[in-house]
């Protein structure tokens, strides 16, 4: 119903669900508060006769509700109707904050309808702010990952995103002397704009595989996955060639 009620979902897995309406796993329709944290939405589907939101739809009457969707994984969710939108998430009414999530391989049959996120039209007050998510690449969401409905509508904000970066401490070791060592750290602890990201907000990325390769030296003791710190490390040993190593 459109009553003022709230929904909280924590550390839950939604796997292989199928919906014939909207929201392959979860459909919230109200004017309250939604909190979804630390959960996994995997391989959920809205059927060919259904509507929007392969994993999740948030909607409601009037101004809708307030929705916070953080630190979740949305993997391989889809909408199968060519007119449907939002392979992972569709927002109709309300204010949705979507951050620190991992989005991979979510799809809409019509890609321009939003393979991942869709903001329905109808009011400038209904919004998606989707900064600081991991889109599987360092360059942020692809062209068809985010879509908007008919005017009036406020386009989803995806100005910043999580980004995998590397740094070495100490940095200046390739000076012509062999066997100098440094610790190289790869991680998500700052976003695409350089803002610091706390490790508590990176739980959706912990355990993802990391591989390292190098020039002008060799590698050892590599951590093969992202740790709880949001980083992984490897030891680099210079081969004695001066220059800029990678």
PDB file of C-alpha atoms in Angstrom:
ATOM      1  CA  UNK A   1       0.000   0.000   0.000  1.00  0.00           C
ATOM      2  CA  UNK A   2       0.988   3.690  -0.038  1.00  0.00           C
ATOM      3  CA  UNK A   3       1.091   3.891   3.737  1.00  0.00           C
ATOM      4  CA  UNK A   4       4.006   5.471   5.568  1.00  0.00           C
ATOM      5  CA  UNK A   5       6.052   2.403   6.399  1.00  0.00           C
ATOM      6  CA  UNK A   6       9.728   1.531   6.384  1.00  0.00           C
ATOM      7  CA  UNK A   7      11.816  -1.335   5.040  1.00  0.00           C
ATOM      8  CA  UNK A   8      15.259  -2.419   6.257  1.00  0.00           C
ATOM      9  CA  UNK A   9      17.326  -5.151   4.595  1.00  0.00           C
ATOM     10  CA  UNK A  10      20.774  -6.048   5.928  1.00  0.00           C
ATOM     11  CA  UNK A  11      23.260  -8.734   4.832  1.00  0.00           C
ATOM     12  CA  UNK A  12      20.748 -10.690   2.761  1.00  0.00           C
ATOM     13  CA  UNK A  13      21.205 -12.590  -0.502  1.00  0.00           C
ATOM     14  CA  UNK A  14      18.510 -12.469  -3.209  1.00  0.00           C
ATOM     15  CA  UNK A  15      19.365 -15.184  -5.729  1.00  0.00           C
ATOM     16  CA  UNK A  16      17.541 -16.338  -8.885  1.00  0.00           C
ATOM     17  CA  UNK A  17      14.238 -14.607  -8.132  1.00  0.00           C
ATOM     18  CA  UNK A  18      11.763 -13.853 -10.933  1.00  0.00           C
ATOM     19  CA  UNK A  19       9.043 -11.207 -10.958  1.00  0.00           C
ATOM     20  CA  UNK A  20       6.225 -10.617 -13.407  1.00  0.00           C
ATOM     21  CA  UNK A  21       5.586  -7.037 -12.278  1.00  0.00           C
ATOM     22  CA  UNK A  22       8.319  -4.677 -11.123  1.00  0.00           C
ATOM     23  CA  UNK A  23      11.331  -5.548  -9.015  1.00  0.00           C
ATOM     24  CA  UNK A  24      12.684  -9.008  -9.703  1.00  0.00           C
ATOM     25  CA  UNK A  25      13.677  -9.447  -6.034  1.00  0.00           C
ATOM     26  CA  UNK A  26      12.263  -6.461  -4.083  1.00  0.00           C
ATOM     27  CA  UNK A  27       9.486  -3.977  -4.882  1.00  0.00           C
ATOM     28  CA  UNK A  28       8.938  -1.213  -2.323  1.00  0.00           C
ATOM     29  CA  UNK A  29       5.823   0.914  -2.800  1.00  0.00           C
ATOM     30  CA  UNK A  30       5.312   3.456  -0.034  1.00  0.00           C
ATOM     31  CA  UNK A  31       6.179   6.852   1.396  1.00  0.00           C
ATOM     32  CA  UNK A  32       8.532   5.786   4.176  1.00  0.00           C
ATOM     33  CA  UNK A  33      12.216   4.992   4.539  1.00  0.00           C
ATOM     34  CA  UNK A  34      14.158   2.175   2.883  1.00  0.00           C
ATOM     35  CA  UNK A  35      17.593   0.993   4.002  1.00  0.00           C
ATOM     36  CA  UNK A  36      19.389  -1.763   2.060  1.00  0.00           C
ATOM     37  CA  UNK A  37      22.929  -2.492   3.276  1.00  0.00           C
ATOM     38  CA  UNK A  38      25.516  -5.198   2.690  1.00  0.00           C
ATOM     39  CA  UNK A  39      23.294  -7.447   0.572  1.00  0.00           C
ATOM     40  CA  UNK A  40      23.708  -9.379  -2.673  1.00  0.00           C
ATOM     41  CA  UNK A  41      21.276  -9.278  -5.591  1.00  0.00           C
ATOM     42  CA  UNK A  42      22.346 -11.988  -8.018  1.00  0.00           C
ATOM     43  CA  UNK A  43      20.667 -13.274 -11.183  1.00  0.00           C
ATOM     44  CA  UNK A  44      17.234 -11.785 -10.485  1.00  0.00           C
ATOM     45  CA  UNK A  45      14.867 -11.213 -13.404  1.00  0.00           C
ATOM     46  CA  UNK A  46      11.758  -9.292 -14.424  1.00  0.00           C
ATOM     47  CA  UNK A  47      10.007 -11.365 -17.080  1.00  0.00           C
ATOM     48  CA  UNK A  48       9.177 -10.437 -20.660  1.00  0.00           C
ATOM     49  CA  UNK A  49       5.654  -9.449 -19.567  1.00  0.00           C
ATOM     50  CA  UNK A  50       6.888  -7.426 -16.580  1.00  0.00           C
ATOM     51  CA  UNK A  51       8.051  -3.907 -15.817  1.00  0.00           C
ATOM     52  CA  UNK A  52      11.167  -2.187 -14.452  1.00  0.00           C
ATOM     53  CA  UNK A  53      13.922  -3.002 -11.955  1.00  0.00           C
ATOM     54  CA  UNK A  54      15.573  -6.379 -12.515  1.00  0.00           C
ATOM     55  CA  UNK A  55      16.624  -6.552  -8.858  1.00  0.00           C
ATOM     56  CA  UNK A  56      14.889  -3.661  -7.089  1.00  0.00           C
ATOM     57  CA  UNK A  57      12.179  -1.054  -7.617  1.00  0.00           C
ATOM     58  CA  UNK A  58      11.488   1.837  -5.224  1.00  0.00           C
ATOM     59  CA  UNK A  59       8.262   3.752  -5.733  1.00  0.00           C
ATOM     60  CA  UNK A  60       5.369   5.338  -3.931  1.00  0.00           C
ATOM     61  CA  UNK A  61       2.600   7.899  -4.038  1.00  0.00           C
ATOM     62  CA  UNK A  62       3.066  11.637  -3.763  1.00  0.00           C
ATOM     63  CA  UNK A  63       6.657  12.547  -3.046  1.00  0.00           C
ATOM     64  CA  UNK A  64       7.555   8.914  -2.427  1.00  0.00           C
ATOM     65  CA  UNK A  65      10.059   7.882   0.211  1.00  0.00           C
ATOM     66  CA  UNK A  66      13.716   8.183   1.103  1.00  0.00           C
ATOM     67  CA  UNK A  67      15.889   5.284  -0.013  1.00  0.00           C
ATOM     68  CA  UNK A  68      19.473   4.477   1.012  1.00  0.00           C
ATOM     69  CA  UNK A  69      21.155   1.632  -0.891  1.00  0.00           C
ATOM     70  CA  UNK A  70      24.756   1.068   0.228  1.00  0.00           C
ATOM     71  CA  UNK A  71      27.539  -1.533   0.154  1.00  0.00           C
ATOM     72  CA  UNK A  72      25.569  -4.068  -1.879  1.00  0.00           C
ATOM     73  CA  UNK A  73      26.411  -6.212  -4.887  1.00  0.00           C
ATOM     74  CA  UNK A  74      24.174  -6.223  -7.969  1.00  0.00           C
ATOM     75  CA  UNK A  75      25.338  -8.996 -10.299  1.00  0.00           C
ATOM     76  CA  UNK A  76      23.691 -10.350 -13.472  1.00  0.00           C
ATOM     77  CA  UNK A  77      20.220  -8.927 -12.866  1.00  0.00           C
ATOM     78  CA  UNK A  78      18.006  -8.182 -15.892  1.00  0.00           C
ATOM     79  CA  UNK A  79      14.728  -6.989 -17.344  1.00  0.00           C
ATOM     80  CA  UNK A  80      13.474  -8.994 -20.329  1.00  0.00           C
ATOM     81  CA  UNK A  81      10.637  -6.805 -21.629  1.00  0.00           C
ATOM     82  CA  UNK A  82      11.962  -4.570 -24.446  1.00  0.00           C
ATOM     83  CA  UNK A  83      10.034  -1.628 -22.950  1.00  0.00           C
ATOM     84  CA  UNK A  84      11.323  -2.207 -19.390  1.00  0.00           C
ATOM     85  CA  UNK A  85      13.975  -0.117 -17.638  1.00  0.00           C
ATOM     86  CA  UNK A  86      16.701  -0.547 -15.059  1.00  0.00           C
ATOM     87  CA  UNK A  87      18.468  -3.891 -15.257  1.00  0.00           C
ATOM     88  CA  UNK A  88      19.386  -3.559 -11.577  1.00  0.00           C
ATOM     89  CA  UNK A  89      17.434  -0.684  -9.970  1.00  0.00           C
ATOM     90  CA  UNK A  90      14.473   1.478 -10.946  1.00  0.00           C
ATOM     91  CA  UNK A  91      13.389   4.513  -8.910  1.00  0.00           C
ATOM     92  CA  UNK A  92       9.936   5.971  -9.531  1.00  0.00           C
ATOM     93  CA  UNK A  93       9.003   8.368  -6.722  1.00  0.00           C
ATOM     94  CA  UNK A  94      11.260   9.487  -3.929  1.00  0.00           C
ATOM     95  CA  UNK A  95      14.874  10.333  -3.216  1.00  0.00           C
ATOM     96  CA  UNK A  96      17.353   7.495  -3.699  1.00  0.00           C
ATOM     97  CA  UNK A  97      20.973   7.543  -2.536  1.00  0.00           C
ATOM     98  CA  UNK A  98      22.912   4.666  -4.090  1.00  0.00           C
ATOM     99  CA  UNK A  99      26.573   4.411  -3.080  1.00  0.00           C
ATOM    100  CA  UNK A 100      29.466   2.032  -2.342  1.00  0.00           C
ATOM    101  CA  UNK A 101      27.814  -0.718  -4.387  1.00  0.00           C
ATOM    102  CA  UNK A 102      29.281  -3.071  -6.963  1.00  0.00           C
ATOM    103  CA  UNK A 103      27.436  -3.260 -10.314  1.00  0.00           C
ATOM    104  CA  UNK A 104      28.448  -5.976 -12.785  1.00  0.00           C
ATOM    105  CA  UNK A 105      26.670  -7.408 -15.865  1.00  0.00           C
ATOM    106  CA  UNK A 106      23.196  -6.025 -15.198  1.00  0.00           C
ATOM    107  CA  UNK A 107      21.206  -5.660 -18.417  1.00  0.00           C
ATOM    108  CA  UNK A 108      18.084  -4.330 -20.061  1.00  0.00           C
ATOM    109  CA  UNK A 109      16.946  -5.863 -23.353  1.00  0.00           C
ATOM    110  CA  UNK A 110      16.873  -2.319 -24.711  1.00  0.00           C
ATOM    111  CA  UNK A 111      20.222  -1.020 -23.448  1.00  0.00           C
ATOM    112  CA  UNK A 112      19.206   2.630 -23.775  1.00  0.00           C
ATOM    113  CA  UNK A 113      16.561   1.954 -21.097  1.00  0.00           C
ATOM    114  CA  UNK A 114      19.339   1.638 -18.508  1.00  0.00           C
ATOM    115  CA  UNK A 115      21.357  -1.529 -18.121  1.00  0.00           C
ATOM    116  CA  UNK A 116      21.832  -0.714 -14.438  1.00  0.00           C
ATOM    117  CA  UNK A 117      19.928   2.327 -13.101  1.00  0.00           C
ATOM    118  CA  UNK A 118      16.727   4.046 -14.232  1.00  0.00           C
ATOM    119  CA  UNK A 119      15.075   7.189 -12.892  1.00  0.00           C
ATOM    120  CA  UNK A 120      11.461   7.476 -13.967  1.00  0.00           C
ATOM    121  CA  UNK A 121      10.124  10.814 -15.189  1.00  0.00           C
ATOM    122  CA  UNK A 122       7.243  12.852 -13.865  1.00  0.00           C
ATOM    123  CA  UNK A 123       8.873  15.179 -11.342  1.00  0.00           C
ATOM    124  CA  UNK A 124      12.173  16.951 -10.787  1.00  0.00           C
ATOM    125  CA  UNK A 125      11.851  16.049  -7.085  1.00  0.00           C
ATOM    126  CA  UNK A 126      12.396  12.313  -7.715  1.00  0.00           C
ATOM    127  CA  UNK A 127      16.136  11.730  -7.813  1.00  0.00           C
ATOM    128  CA  UNK A 128      18.964   9.192  -7.851  1.00  0.00           C
ATOM    129  CA  UNK A 129      22.363  10.170  -6.513  1.00  0.00           C
ATOM    130  CA  UNK A 130      24.737   7.334  -7.380  1.00  0.00           C
ATOM    131  CA  UNK A 131      28.268   8.429  -6.554  1.00  0.00           C
ATOM    132  CA  UNK A 132      31.097   6.204  -5.304  1.00  0.00           C
ATOM    133  CA  UNK A 133      30.017   2.918  -6.842  1.00  0.00           C
ATOM    134  CA  UNK A 134      32.249   0.349  -8.551  1.00  0.00           C
ATOM    135  CA  UNK A 135      31.198  -0.219 -12.165  1.00  0.00           C
ATOM    136  CA  UNK A 136      33.828  -2.850 -12.953  1.00  0.00           C
ATOM    137  CA  UNK A 137      36.106  -0.350 -14.741  1.00  0.00           C
ATOM    138  CA  UNK A 138      38.145   2.644 -13.616  1.00  0.00           C
ATOM    139  CA  UNK A 139      36.289   4.989 -15.970  1.00  0.00           C
ATOM    140  CA  UNK A 140      32.906   4.822 -14.238  1.00  0.00           C
ATOM    141  CA  UNK A 141      29.486   3.940 -15.664  1.00  0.00           C
ATOM    142  CA  UNK A 142      29.207   3.196 -19.377  1.00  0.00           C
ATOM    143  CA  UNK A 143      26.895   5.148 -21.677  1.00  0.00           C
ATOM    144  CA  UNK A 144      23.913   2.816 -21.246  1.00  0.00           C
ATOM    145  CA  UNK A 145      24.372   2.004 -17.556  1.00  0.00           C
ATOM    146  CA  UNK A 146      22.118   4.888 -16.458  1.00  0.00           C
ATOM    147  CA  UNK A 147      18.906   6.156 -18.069  1.00  0.00           C
ATOM    148  CA  UNK A 148      16.101   8.646 -17.361  1.00  0.00           C
ATOM    149  CA  UNK A 149      12.431   8.780 -18.211  1.00  0.00           C
ATOM    150  CA  UNK A 150      10.382  11.429 -19.967  1.00  0.00           C
ATOM    151  CA  UNK A 151      10.536  15.059 -18.803  1.00  0.00           C
ATOM    152  CA  UNK A 152      10.207  16.487 -16.274  1.00  0.00           C
ATOM    153  CA  UNK A 153      12.975  14.452 -14.666  1.00  0.00           C
ATOM    154  CA  UNK A 154      16.264  14.962 -12.872  1.00  0.00           C
ATOM    155  CA  UNK A 155      19.016  12.838 -14.385  1.00  0.00           C
ATOM    156  CA  UNK A 156      20.829  10.501 -11.965  1.00  0.00           C
ATOM    157  CA  UNK A 157      24.057  11.916 -10.575  1.00  0.00           C
ATOM    158  CA  UNK A 158      27.123   9.722 -11.175  1.00  0.00           C
ATOM    159  CA  UNK A 159      29.846  12.375 -10.959  1.00  0.00           C
ATOM    160  CA  UNK A 160      32.317  10.248  -8.969  1.00  0.00           C
ATOM    161  CA  UNK A 161      32.985   6.531  -8.741  1.00  0.00           C
ATOM    162  CA  UNK A 162      35.181   4.027  -6.960  1.00  0.00           C
ATOM    163  CA  UNK A 163      38.505   3.584  -8.709  1.00  0.00           C
ATOM    164  CA  UNK A 164      41.345   1.091  -8.376  1.00  0.00           C
ATOM    165  CA  UNK A 165      44.646   2.920  -7.887  1.00  0.00           C
ATOM    166  CA  UNK A 166      48.208   1.890  -7.117  1.00  0.00           C
ATOM    167  CA  UNK A 167      50.964   3.558  -5.125  1.00  0.00           C
ATOM    168  CA  UNK A 168      54.484   2.570  -4.031  1.00  0.00           C
ATOM    169  CA  UNK A 169      56.221   3.235  -0.701  1.00  0.00           C
ATOM    170  CA  UNK A 170      59.014   4.175  -1.068  1.00  0.00           C
ATOM    171  CA  UNK A 171      58.545   5.385  -4.627  1.00  0.00           C
ATOM    172  CA  UNK A 172      62.024   6.257  -5.916  1.00  0.00           C
ATOM    173  CA  UNK A 173      63.864   2.934  -6.059  1.00  0.00           C
ATOM    174  CA  UNK A 174      64.644   2.421  -9.789  1.00  0.00           C
ATOM    175  CA  UNK A 175      67.869   4.391  -9.640  1.00  0.00           C
ATOM    176  CA  UNK A 176      70.311   1.968 -11.295  1.00  0.00           C
ATOM    177  CA  UNK A 177      71.079  -0.079  -8.181  1.00  0.00           C
ATOM    178  CA  UNK A 178      69.668  -3.635  -8.132  1.00  0.00           C
ATOM    179  CA  UNK A 179      67.511  -5.292  -5.482  1.00  0.00           C
ATOM    180  CA  UNK A 180      65.898  -2.169  -4.040  1.00  0.00           C
ATOM    181  CA  UNK A 181      62.414  -3.058  -2.785  1.00  0.00           C
ATOM    182  CA  UNK A 182      59.147  -1.241  -2.295  1.00  0.00           C
ATOM    183  CA  UNK A 183      55.609  -2.168  -1.258  1.00  0.00           C
ATOM    184  CA  UNK A 184      53.037  -1.505  -3.967  1.00  0.00           C
ATOM    185  CA  UNK A 185      49.478  -1.035  -2.725  1.00  0.00           C
ATOM    186  CA  UNK A 186      46.483  -1.343  -5.042  1.00  0.00           C
ATOM    187  CA  UNK A 187      43.140  -0.297  -3.633  1.00  0.00           C
ATOM    188  CA  UNK A 188      39.921   1.662  -3.654  1.00  0.00           C
ATOM    189  CA  UNK A 189      40.714   4.058  -0.813  1.00  0.00           C
ATOM    190  CA  UNK A 190      40.216   7.189  -2.907  1.00  0.00           C
ATOM    191  CA  UNK A 191      37.575   7.826  -5.566  1.00  0.00           C
ATOM    192  CA  UNK A 192      37.822   9.197  -9.102  1.00  0.00           C
ATOM    193  CA  UNK A 193      37.952  12.760  -7.730  1.00  0.00           C
ATOM    194  CA  UNK A 194      40.661  11.928  -5.189  1.00  0.00           C
ATOM    195  CA  UNK A 195      38.386  11.980  -2.136  1.00  0.00           C
ATOM    196  CA  UNK A 196      39.254   9.520   0.630  1.00  0.00           C
ATOM    197  CA  UNK A 197      36.989   6.468   0.901  1.00  0.00           C
ATOM    198  CA  UNK A 198      36.827   4.729   4.282  1.00  0.00           C
ATOM    199  CA  UNK A 199      37.449   0.976   4.290  1.00  0.00           C
ATOM    200  CA  UNK A 200      34.113   0.447   6.076  1.00  0.00           C
ATOM    201  CA  UNK A 201      32.412   1.515   2.852  1.00  0.00           C
ATOM    202  CA  UNK A 202      34.291  -0.985   0.679  1.00  0.00           C
ATOM    203  CA  UNK A 203      32.832  -4.267   1.925  1.00  0.00           C
ATOM    204  CA  UNK A 204      31.178  -4.982  -1.442  1.00  0.00           C
ATOM    205  CA  UNK A 205      34.673  -5.216  -2.980  1.00  0.00           C
ATOM    206  CA  UNK A 206      36.410  -7.330  -0.332  1.00  0.00           C
ATOM    207  CA  UNK A 207      37.494 -10.668  -1.812  1.00  0.00           C
ATOM    208  CA  UNK A 208      37.612  -9.520  -5.431  1.00  0.00           C
ATOM    209  CA  UNK A 209      40.665 -10.900  -7.279  1.00  0.00           C
ATOM    210  CA  UNK A 210      43.671  -8.667  -7.988  1.00  0.00           C
ATOM    211  CA  UNK A 211      46.551  -9.445 -10.343  1.00  0.00           C
ATOM    212  CA  UNK A 212      49.870  -7.603 -10.584  1.00  0.00           C
ATOM    213  CA  UNK A 213      52.481  -7.318 -13.343  1.00  0.00           C
ATOM    214  CA  UNK A 214      55.650  -5.244 -13.480  1.00  0.00           C
ATOM    215  CA  UNK A 215      58.408  -3.744 -15.616  1.00  0.00           C
ATOM    216  CA  UNK A 216      62.014  -3.063 -14.497  1.00  0.00           C
ATOM    217  CA  UNK A 217      61.726  -5.572 -11.693  1.00  0.00           C
ATOM    218  CA  UNK A 218      60.044  -8.603 -10.166  1.00  0.00           C
ATOM    219  CA  UNK A 219      57.125  -9.182  -7.816  1.00  0.00           C
ATOM    220  CA  UNK A 220      56.684 -11.345  -4.727  1.00  0.00           C
ATOM    221  CA  UNK A 221      54.279 -11.941  -1.822  1.00  0.00           C
ATOM    222  CA  UNK A 222      51.271 -10.652  -3.726  1.00  0.00           C
ATOM    223  CA  UNK A 223      47.920 -10.593  -1.954  1.00  0.00           C
ATOM    224  CA  UNK A 224      45.549 -12.187  -4.502  1.00  0.00           C
ATOM    225  CA  UNK A 225      42.350 -10.469  -3.351  1.00  0.00           C
ATOM    226  CA  UNK A 226      41.128  -7.164  -1.946  1.00  0.00           C
ATOM    227  CA  UNK A 227      41.477  -7.276   1.839  1.00  0.00           C
ATOM    228  CA  UNK A 228      39.207  -5.799   4.523  1.00  0.00           C
ATOM    229  CA  UNK A 229      41.286  -2.610   4.276  1.00  0.00           C
ATOM    230  CA  UNK A 230      40.037  -2.132   0.694  1.00  0.00           C
ATOM    231  CA  UNK A 231      43.568  -2.782  -0.604  1.00  0.00           C
ATOM    232  CA  UNK A 232      45.953  -5.503  -1.720  1.00  0.00           C
ATOM    233  CA  UNK A 233      49.760  -5.347  -1.631  1.00  0.00           C
ATOM    234  CA  UNK A 234      52.767  -6.810  -3.426  1.00  0.00           C
ATOM    235  CA  UNK A 235      56.536  -6.444  -2.988  1.00  0.00           C
ATOM    236  CA  UNK A 236      58.399  -5.010  -6.011  1.00  0.00           C
ATOM    237  CA  UNK A 237      62.135  -5.614  -6.367  1.00  0.00           C
ATOM    238  CA  UNK A 238      64.085  -3.449  -8.807  1.00  0.00           C
ATOM    239  CA  UNK A 239      66.280  -5.219 -11.389  1.00  0.00           C
ATOM    240  CA  UNK A 240      68.811  -2.397 -11.344  1.00  0.00           C
ATOM    241  CA  UNK A 241      67.543  -0.585 -14.445  1.00  0.00           C
ATOM    242  CA  UNK A 242      67.042   3.154 -13.921  1.00  0.00           C
ATOM    243  CA  UNK A 243      63.728   4.612 -15.108  1.00  0.00           C
ATOM    244  CA  UNK A 244      60.023   4.646 -14.438  1.00  0.00           C
ATOM    245  CA  UNK A 245      58.749   1.204 -13.479  1.00  0.00           C
ATOM    246  CA  UNK A 246      55.140   0.135 -13.903  1.00  0.00           C
TER     247      UNK A 246
END
